[in-house]
PDB file of C-alpha atoms in Angstrom:
ATOM      1  CA  MET A 681       0.087  -0.116  -0.043  1.00 51.00           C
ATOM      2  CA  THR A 682       1.154   3.751  -0.638  1.00 50.00           C
ATOM      3  CA  ARG A 683       0.856   6.111   2.070  1.00 49.00           C
ATOM      4  CA  SER A 684      -2.417   7.209   0.776  1.00 48.00           C
ATOM      5  CA  GLY A 685      -3.876   4.037   1.508  1.00 51.00           C
ATOM      6  CA  ALA A 686      -4.308   2.780  -2.146  1.00 50.00           C
ATOM      7  CA  ARG A 687      -2.860  -0.563  -3.002  1.00 48.00           C
ATOM      8  CA  GLU A 688       0.369  -0.604  -5.625  1.00 48.00           C
ATOM      9  CA  ARG A 689      -0.264  -2.089  -8.807  1.00 44.00           C
ATOM     10  CA  GLU A 690       2.021  -5.155  -9.233  1.00 45.00           C
ATOM     11  CA  GLU A 691       3.996  -4.884 -12.472  1.00 43.00           C
ATOM     12  CA  THR A 692       4.139  -7.934 -14.705  1.00 38.00           C
ATOM     13  CA  PRO A 693       7.809  -8.577 -15.483  1.00 39.00           C
ATOM     14  CA  ILE A 694       8.535  -8.907 -18.950  1.00 34.00           C
ATOM     15  CA  GLU A 695       9.942 -12.156 -18.667  1.00 36.00           C
ATOM     16  CA  ILE A 696       6.388 -13.428 -18.035  1.00 34.00           C
ATOM     17  CA  GLU A 697       5.235 -12.474 -21.502  1.00 36.00           C
ATOM     18  CA  SER A 698       8.287 -13.935 -23.068  1.00 36.00           C
ATOM     19  CA  GLU A 699       7.850 -17.077 -21.199  1.00 40.00           C
ATOM     20  CA  LYS A 700       4.174 -17.162 -22.678  1.00 39.00           C
ATOM     21  CA  GLU A 701       5.315 -16.685 -26.082  1.00 42.00           C
ATOM     22  CA  GLN A 702       8.070 -19.527 -25.548  1.00 40.00           C
ATOM     23  CA  ALA A 703       5.693 -21.756 -24.412  1.00 41.00           C
ATOM     24  CA  MET A 704       3.181 -21.033 -27.390  1.00 43.00           C
ATOM     25  CA  GLU A 705       6.207 -21.299 -29.739  1.00 46.00           C
ATOM     26  CA  SER A 706       7.154 -24.666 -28.416  1.00 41.00           C
ATOM     27  CA  SER A 707       3.851 -26.141 -28.355  1.00 41.00           C
ATOM     28  CA  SER A 708       3.614 -25.559 -31.972  1.00 47.00           C
ATOM     29  CA  ILE A 709       6.657 -27.689 -32.735  1.00 53.00           C
ATOM     30  CA  THR A 710       5.435 -30.477 -30.765  1.00 71.00           C
ATOM     31  CA  GLN A 711       5.582 -33.998 -32.133  1.00 85.00           C
ATOM     32  CA  PRO A 712       2.186 -34.840 -33.475  1.00 90.00           C
ATOM     33  CA  THR A 713       0.483 -37.359 -31.577  1.00 93.00           C
ATOM     34  CA  THR A 714      -2.499 -38.536 -33.702  1.00 96.00           C
ATOM     35  CA  PRO A 715      -2.764 -39.214 -37.674  1.00 97.00           C
ATOM     36  CA  ALA A 716      -4.806 -35.829 -37.759  1.00 97.00           C
ATOM     37  CA  GLU A 717      -2.021 -33.821 -36.062  1.00 96.00           C
ATOM     38  CA  ALA A 718       0.446 -35.388 -38.299  1.00 96.00           C
ATOM     39  CA  ALA A 719      -1.587 -34.468 -41.433  1.00 96.00           C
ATOM     40  CA  ARG A 720      -1.674 -30.768 -40.094  1.00 95.00           C
ATOM     41  CA  SER A 721       2.166 -30.672 -39.630  1.00 94.00           C
ATOM     42  CA  LEU A 722       2.472 -32.209 -42.986  1.00 95.00           C
ATOM     43  CA  PHE A 723       0.853 -29.693 -44.866  1.00 95.00           C
ATOM     44  CA  GLU A 724       2.000 -26.873 -42.756  1.00 94.00           C
ATOM     45  CA  GLY A 725       5.440 -27.868 -43.611  1.00 93.00           C
ATOM     46  CA  ILE A 726       4.929 -28.201 -47.258  1.00 94.00           C
ATOM     47  CA  GLY A 727       3.226 -24.604 -46.938  1.00 93.00           C
ATOM     48  CA  ARG A 728       6.489 -23.277 -45.447  1.00 95.00           C
ATOM     49  CA  HIS A 729       8.519 -25.082 -48.174  1.00 95.00           C
ATOM     50  CA  GLU A 730      10.317 -27.390 -45.477  1.00 94.00           C
ATOM     51  CA  LEU A 731      11.236 -30.748 -46.519  1.00 91.00           C
ATOM     52  CA  ASP A 732      14.252 -31.243 -44.152  1.00 88.00           C
ATOM     53  CA  ASN A 733      12.385 -33.591 -41.992  1.00 87.00           C
ATOM     54  CA  ALA A 734      10.834 -35.464 -45.042  1.00 89.00           C
ATOM     55  CA  GLU A 735      11.829 -39.053 -43.078  1.00 91.00           C
ATOM     56  CA  GLN A 736       9.567 -38.044 -40.106  1.00 93.00           C
ATOM     57  CA  MET A 737       6.744 -37.278 -42.436  1.00 94.00           C
ATOM     58  CA  TRP A 738       6.830 -40.530 -44.817  1.00 97.00           C
ATOM     59  CA  SER A 739       8.023 -44.028 -44.274  1.00 97.00           C
ATOM     60  CA  PRO A 740      10.773 -45.153 -46.463  1.00 96.00           C
ATOM     61  CA  ASP A 741       8.753 -47.326 -48.672  1.00 97.00           C
ATOM     62  CA  ALA A 742       5.760 -44.997 -48.628  1.00 98.00           C
ATOM     63  CA  VAL A 743       3.703 -44.405 -52.110  1.00 99.00           C
ATOM     64  CA  ASP A 744       2.354 -41.060 -52.849  1.00 98.00           C
ATOM     65  CA  THR A 745      -0.031 -41.182 -56.176  1.00 98.00           C
ATOM     66  CA  PHE A 746      -1.005 -37.916 -57.644  1.00 96.00           C
ATOM     67  CA  VAL A 747      -4.078 -38.668 -59.689  1.00 96.00           C
ATOM     68  CA  ALA A 748      -3.093 -37.308 -63.303  1.00 88.00           C
ATOM     69  CA  VAL A 749       0.522 -36.949 -62.425  1.00 93.00           C
ATOM     70  CA  GLY A 750       1.694 -40.409 -61.372  1.00 95.00           C
ATOM     71  CA  GLU A 751       2.987 -42.760 -58.484  1.00 98.00           C
ATOM     72  CA  PHE A 752       5.996 -41.856 -56.577  1.00 98.00           C
ATOM     73  CA  ARG A 753       7.464 -44.993 -54.406  1.00 98.00           C
ATOM     74  CA  GLY A 754       9.932 -44.519 -51.610  1.00 98.00           C
ATOM     75  CA  LEU A 755      11.056 -41.430 -49.583  1.00 96.00           C
ATOM     76  CA  ASP A 756      13.766 -40.491 -52.359  1.00 96.00           C
ATOM     77  CA  ALA A 757      11.079 -40.258 -54.991  1.00 97.00           C
ATOM     78  CA  ILE A 758       8.586 -38.441 -52.915  1.00 97.00           C
ATOM     79  CA  VAL A 759      10.965 -35.869 -51.977  1.00 96.00           C
ATOM     80  CA  GLY A 760      12.196 -35.375 -55.649  1.00 96.00           C
ATOM     81  CA  PHE A 761       8.710 -34.583 -56.624  1.00 96.00           C
ATOM     82  CA  PHE A 762       7.946 -32.075 -53.939  1.00 96.00           C
ATOM     83  CA  THR A 763      11.321 -30.575 -54.390  1.00 96.00           C
ATOM     84  CA  GLU A 764      10.674 -30.006 -58.073  1.00 97.00           C
ATOM     85  CA  LEU A 765       7.246 -28.746 -57.358  1.00 96.00           C
ATOM     86  CA  LEU A 766       8.439 -26.072 -54.747  1.00 97.00           C
ATOM     87  CA  ALA A 767      11.116 -25.134 -57.107  1.00 98.00           C
ATOM     88  CA  ALA A 768       8.842 -24.684 -60.126  1.00 98.00           C
ATOM     89  CA  PHE A 769       6.376 -22.361 -57.901  1.00 98.00           C
ATOM     90  CA  PRO A 770       8.509 -20.641 -55.415  1.00 98.00           C
ATOM     91  CA  ASP A 771       5.742 -18.678 -54.207  1.00 98.00           C
ATOM     92  CA  MET A 772       3.219 -21.796 -53.593  1.00 97.00           C
ATOM     93  CA  GLU A 773       1.026 -21.519 -50.842  1.00 97.00           C
ATOM     94  CA  VAL A 774      -0.924 -24.445 -49.291  1.00 96.00           C
ATOM     95  CA  GLU A 775      -3.536 -24.354 -46.902  1.00 95.00           C
ATOM     96  CA  THR A 776      -5.871 -26.938 -45.300  1.00 96.00           C
ATOM     97  CA  GLU A 777      -9.482 -26.702 -45.198  1.00 97.00           C
ATOM     98  CA  ARG A 778     -10.746 -29.856 -43.213  1.00 97.00           C
ATOM     99  CA  ILE A 779      -9.132 -32.710 -41.784  1.00 98.00           C
ATOM    100  CA  LEU A 780     -11.064 -35.863 -41.129  1.00 98.00           C
ATOM    101  CA  SER A 781      -9.491 -38.815 -39.195  1.00 97.00           C
ATOM    102  CA  ASP A 782     -10.463 -42.469 -38.947  1.00 97.00           C
ATOM    103  CA  GLY A 783      -7.864 -45.020 -37.072  1.00 96.00           C
ATOM    104  CA  SER A 784      -4.769 -44.478 -39.033  1.00 97.00           C
ATOM    105  CA  TRP A 785      -6.372 -43.025 -41.863  1.00 98.00           C
ATOM    106  CA  THR A 786      -6.798 -39.112 -42.668  1.00 98.00           C
ATOM    107  CA  THR A 787      -8.459 -37.260 -45.338  1.00 98.00           C
ATOM    108  CA  VAL A 788      -7.455 -33.787 -46.062  1.00 98.00           C
ATOM    109  CA  GLN A 789      -9.036 -31.428 -48.072  1.00 98.00           C
ATOM    110  CA  TRP A 790      -6.875 -28.503 -49.173  1.00 97.00           C
ATOM    111  CA  HIS A 791      -5.936 -25.960 -51.708  1.00 97.00           C
ATOM    112  CA  ALA A 792      -3.180 -24.178 -52.941  1.00 97.00           C
ATOM    113  CA  SER A 793      -2.030 -21.192 -55.216  1.00 97.00           C
ATOM    114  CA  GLY A 794       1.292 -20.355 -56.823  1.00 98.00           C
ATOM    115  CA  THR A 795       3.188 -18.724 -59.911  1.00 98.00           C
ATOM    116  CA  PHE A 796       5.103 -21.119 -62.466  1.00 98.00           C
ATOM    117  CA  THR A 797       8.116 -18.906 -62.471  1.00 98.00           C
ATOM    118  CA  GLY A 798      10.941 -21.282 -61.203  1.00 98.00           C
ATOM    119  CA  ALA A 799      12.389 -24.516 -62.617  1.00 98.00           C
ATOM    120  CA  PRO A 800      10.604 -26.938 -65.134  1.00 97.00           C
ATOM    121  CA  PHE A 801       8.057 -28.994 -63.492  1.00 96.00           C
ATOM    122  CA  LEU A 802       7.250 -32.576 -65.032  1.00 94.00           C
ATOM    123  CA  GLY A 803       9.229 -31.748 -68.119  1.00 94.00           C
ATOM    124  CA  ILE A 804       7.467 -28.283 -68.795  1.00 95.00           C
ATOM    125  CA  GLU A 805       9.123 -25.153 -68.852  1.00 97.00           C
ATOM    126  CA  ALA A 806       7.789 -22.125 -66.652  1.00 97.00           C
ATOM    127  CA  THR A 807       4.821 -20.144 -68.231  1.00 97.00           C
ATOM    128  CA  GLY A 808       4.888 -17.223 -65.759  1.00 98.00           C
ATOM    129  CA  ARG A 809       1.363 -17.662 -65.041  1.00 98.00           C
ATOM    130  CA  ARG A 810      -0.374 -18.322 -61.739  1.00 98.00           C
ATOM    131  CA  PHE A 811      -2.787 -20.851 -60.517  1.00 97.00           C
ATOM    132  CA  GLU A 812      -5.440 -19.863 -57.574  1.00 97.00           C
ATOM    133  CA  GLY A 813      -7.778 -21.939 -55.746  1.00 93.00           C
ATOM    134  CA  LEU A 814      -6.518 -25.463 -56.636  1.00 94.00           C
ATOM    135  CA  ARG A 815      -8.881 -27.649 -54.542  1.00 96.00           C
ATOM    136  CA  ALA A 816      -7.405 -31.225 -53.657  1.00 97.00           C
ATOM    137  CA  VAL A 817      -8.054 -33.984 -51.505  1.00 98.00           C
ATOM    138  CA  SER A 818      -5.390 -36.363 -49.851  1.00 98.00           C
ATOM    139  CA  VAL A 819      -6.314 -39.591 -48.540  1.00 99.00           C
ATOM    140  CA  ALA A 820      -3.573 -41.249 -46.334  1.00 98.00           C
ATOM    141  CA  GLU A 821      -2.609 -44.231 -44.275  1.00 99.00           C
ATOM    142  CA  TRP A 822      -0.090 -43.386 -41.314  1.00 98.00           C
ATOM    143  CA  ASP A 823       2.138 -46.154 -39.787  1.00 97.00           C
ATOM    144  CA  ASP A 824       2.295 -46.572 -35.970  1.00 96.00           C
ATOM    145  CA  GLN A 825       5.229 -43.625 -36.038  1.00 96.00           C
ATOM    146  CA  LEU A 826       2.865 -41.119 -37.792  1.00 97.00           C
ATOM    147  CA  ARG A 827       4.466 -41.297 -41.319  1.00 97.00           C
ATOM    148  CA  ILE A 828       2.548 -41.573 -44.221  1.00 98.00           C
ATOM    149  CA  ARG A 829       2.497 -45.308 -45.491  1.00 98.00           C
ATOM    150  CA  GLN A 830       0.490 -44.413 -48.852  1.00 98.00           C
ATOM    151  CA  ASN A 831      -1.196 -41.359 -49.988  1.00 98.00           C
ATOM    152  CA  THR A 832      -3.566 -40.562 -52.874  1.00 99.00           C
ATOM    153  CA  ILE A 833      -4.129 -36.901 -53.966  1.00 98.00           C
ATOM    154  CA  TYR A 834      -7.120 -36.016 -55.807  1.00 98.00           C
ATOM    155  CA  TRP A 835      -7.001 -32.992 -57.868  1.00 95.00           C
ATOM    156  CA  ASP A 836      -8.051 -31.189 -60.832  1.00 94.00           C
ATOM    157  CA  GLY A 837      -5.076 -31.586 -62.961  1.00 92.00           C
ATOM    158  CA  ALA A 838      -7.002 -30.126 -66.024  1.00 93.00           C
ATOM    159  CA  ASP A 839      -7.756 -27.023 -64.215  1.00 94.00           C
ATOM    160  CA  PHE A 840      -4.295 -26.475 -63.150  1.00 95.00           C
ATOM    161  CA  ALA A 841      -2.974 -26.895 -66.643  1.00 95.00           C
ATOM    162  CA  ARG A 842      -5.495 -24.439 -67.933  1.00 95.00           C
ATOM    163  CA  GLN A 843      -4.555 -21.790 -65.159  1.00 95.00           C
ATOM    164  CA  LEU A 844      -0.965 -22.448 -66.237  1.00 96.00           C
ATOM    165  CA  GLY A 845      -1.711 -21.969 -70.037  1.00 94.00           C
ATOM    166  CA  ILE A 846      -0.739 -25.621 -70.557  1.00 94.00           C
ATOM    167  CA  LEU A 847      -4.152 -26.518 -71.900  1.00 93.00           C
ATOM    168  CA  PRO A 848      -6.398 -24.238 -73.815  1.00 92.00           C
ATOM    169  CA  PRO A 849      -9.382 -22.707 -71.487  1.00 86.00           C
ATOM    170  CA  THR A 850     -12.686 -24.023 -71.669  1.00 84.00           C
ATOM    171  CA  GLU A 851     -15.254 -21.924 -73.287  1.00 75.00           C
TER     172      GLU A 851
END
């Protein structure tokens, strides 16, 4: 109390705020404990163009099938595909809309956008054009270490190609 009888206000040290921030930051990088958390972590990592921890996201013998593109077997092939994709679309953004989980399976509805200004993709030279709002669904099975065992991605490859100027527009 002060001399006037009023209570002194306790000052909150700055360290407490920084401790809160650290706790929030550390909680955002914790290891996933469910397939749904693993799926969210995977898509967030791809959205940040981070493939450094790919061995934690896919099992060594994983299979990713991109409908209208092809099948990629094994960690090296999958990482190679994503490396090529992100090099071709250096500003690519990926956002999840919805994640459903049932046992070891997840279904993720997501969308992406990006500009084809980088390296060639699937043998096609950059067009400089942008794709927007490409919607897709990924259906994945996760192993007991929360790594993808198999994943099928359903997306509108024709719309993607039209937006990039690879296919003629629909009329």
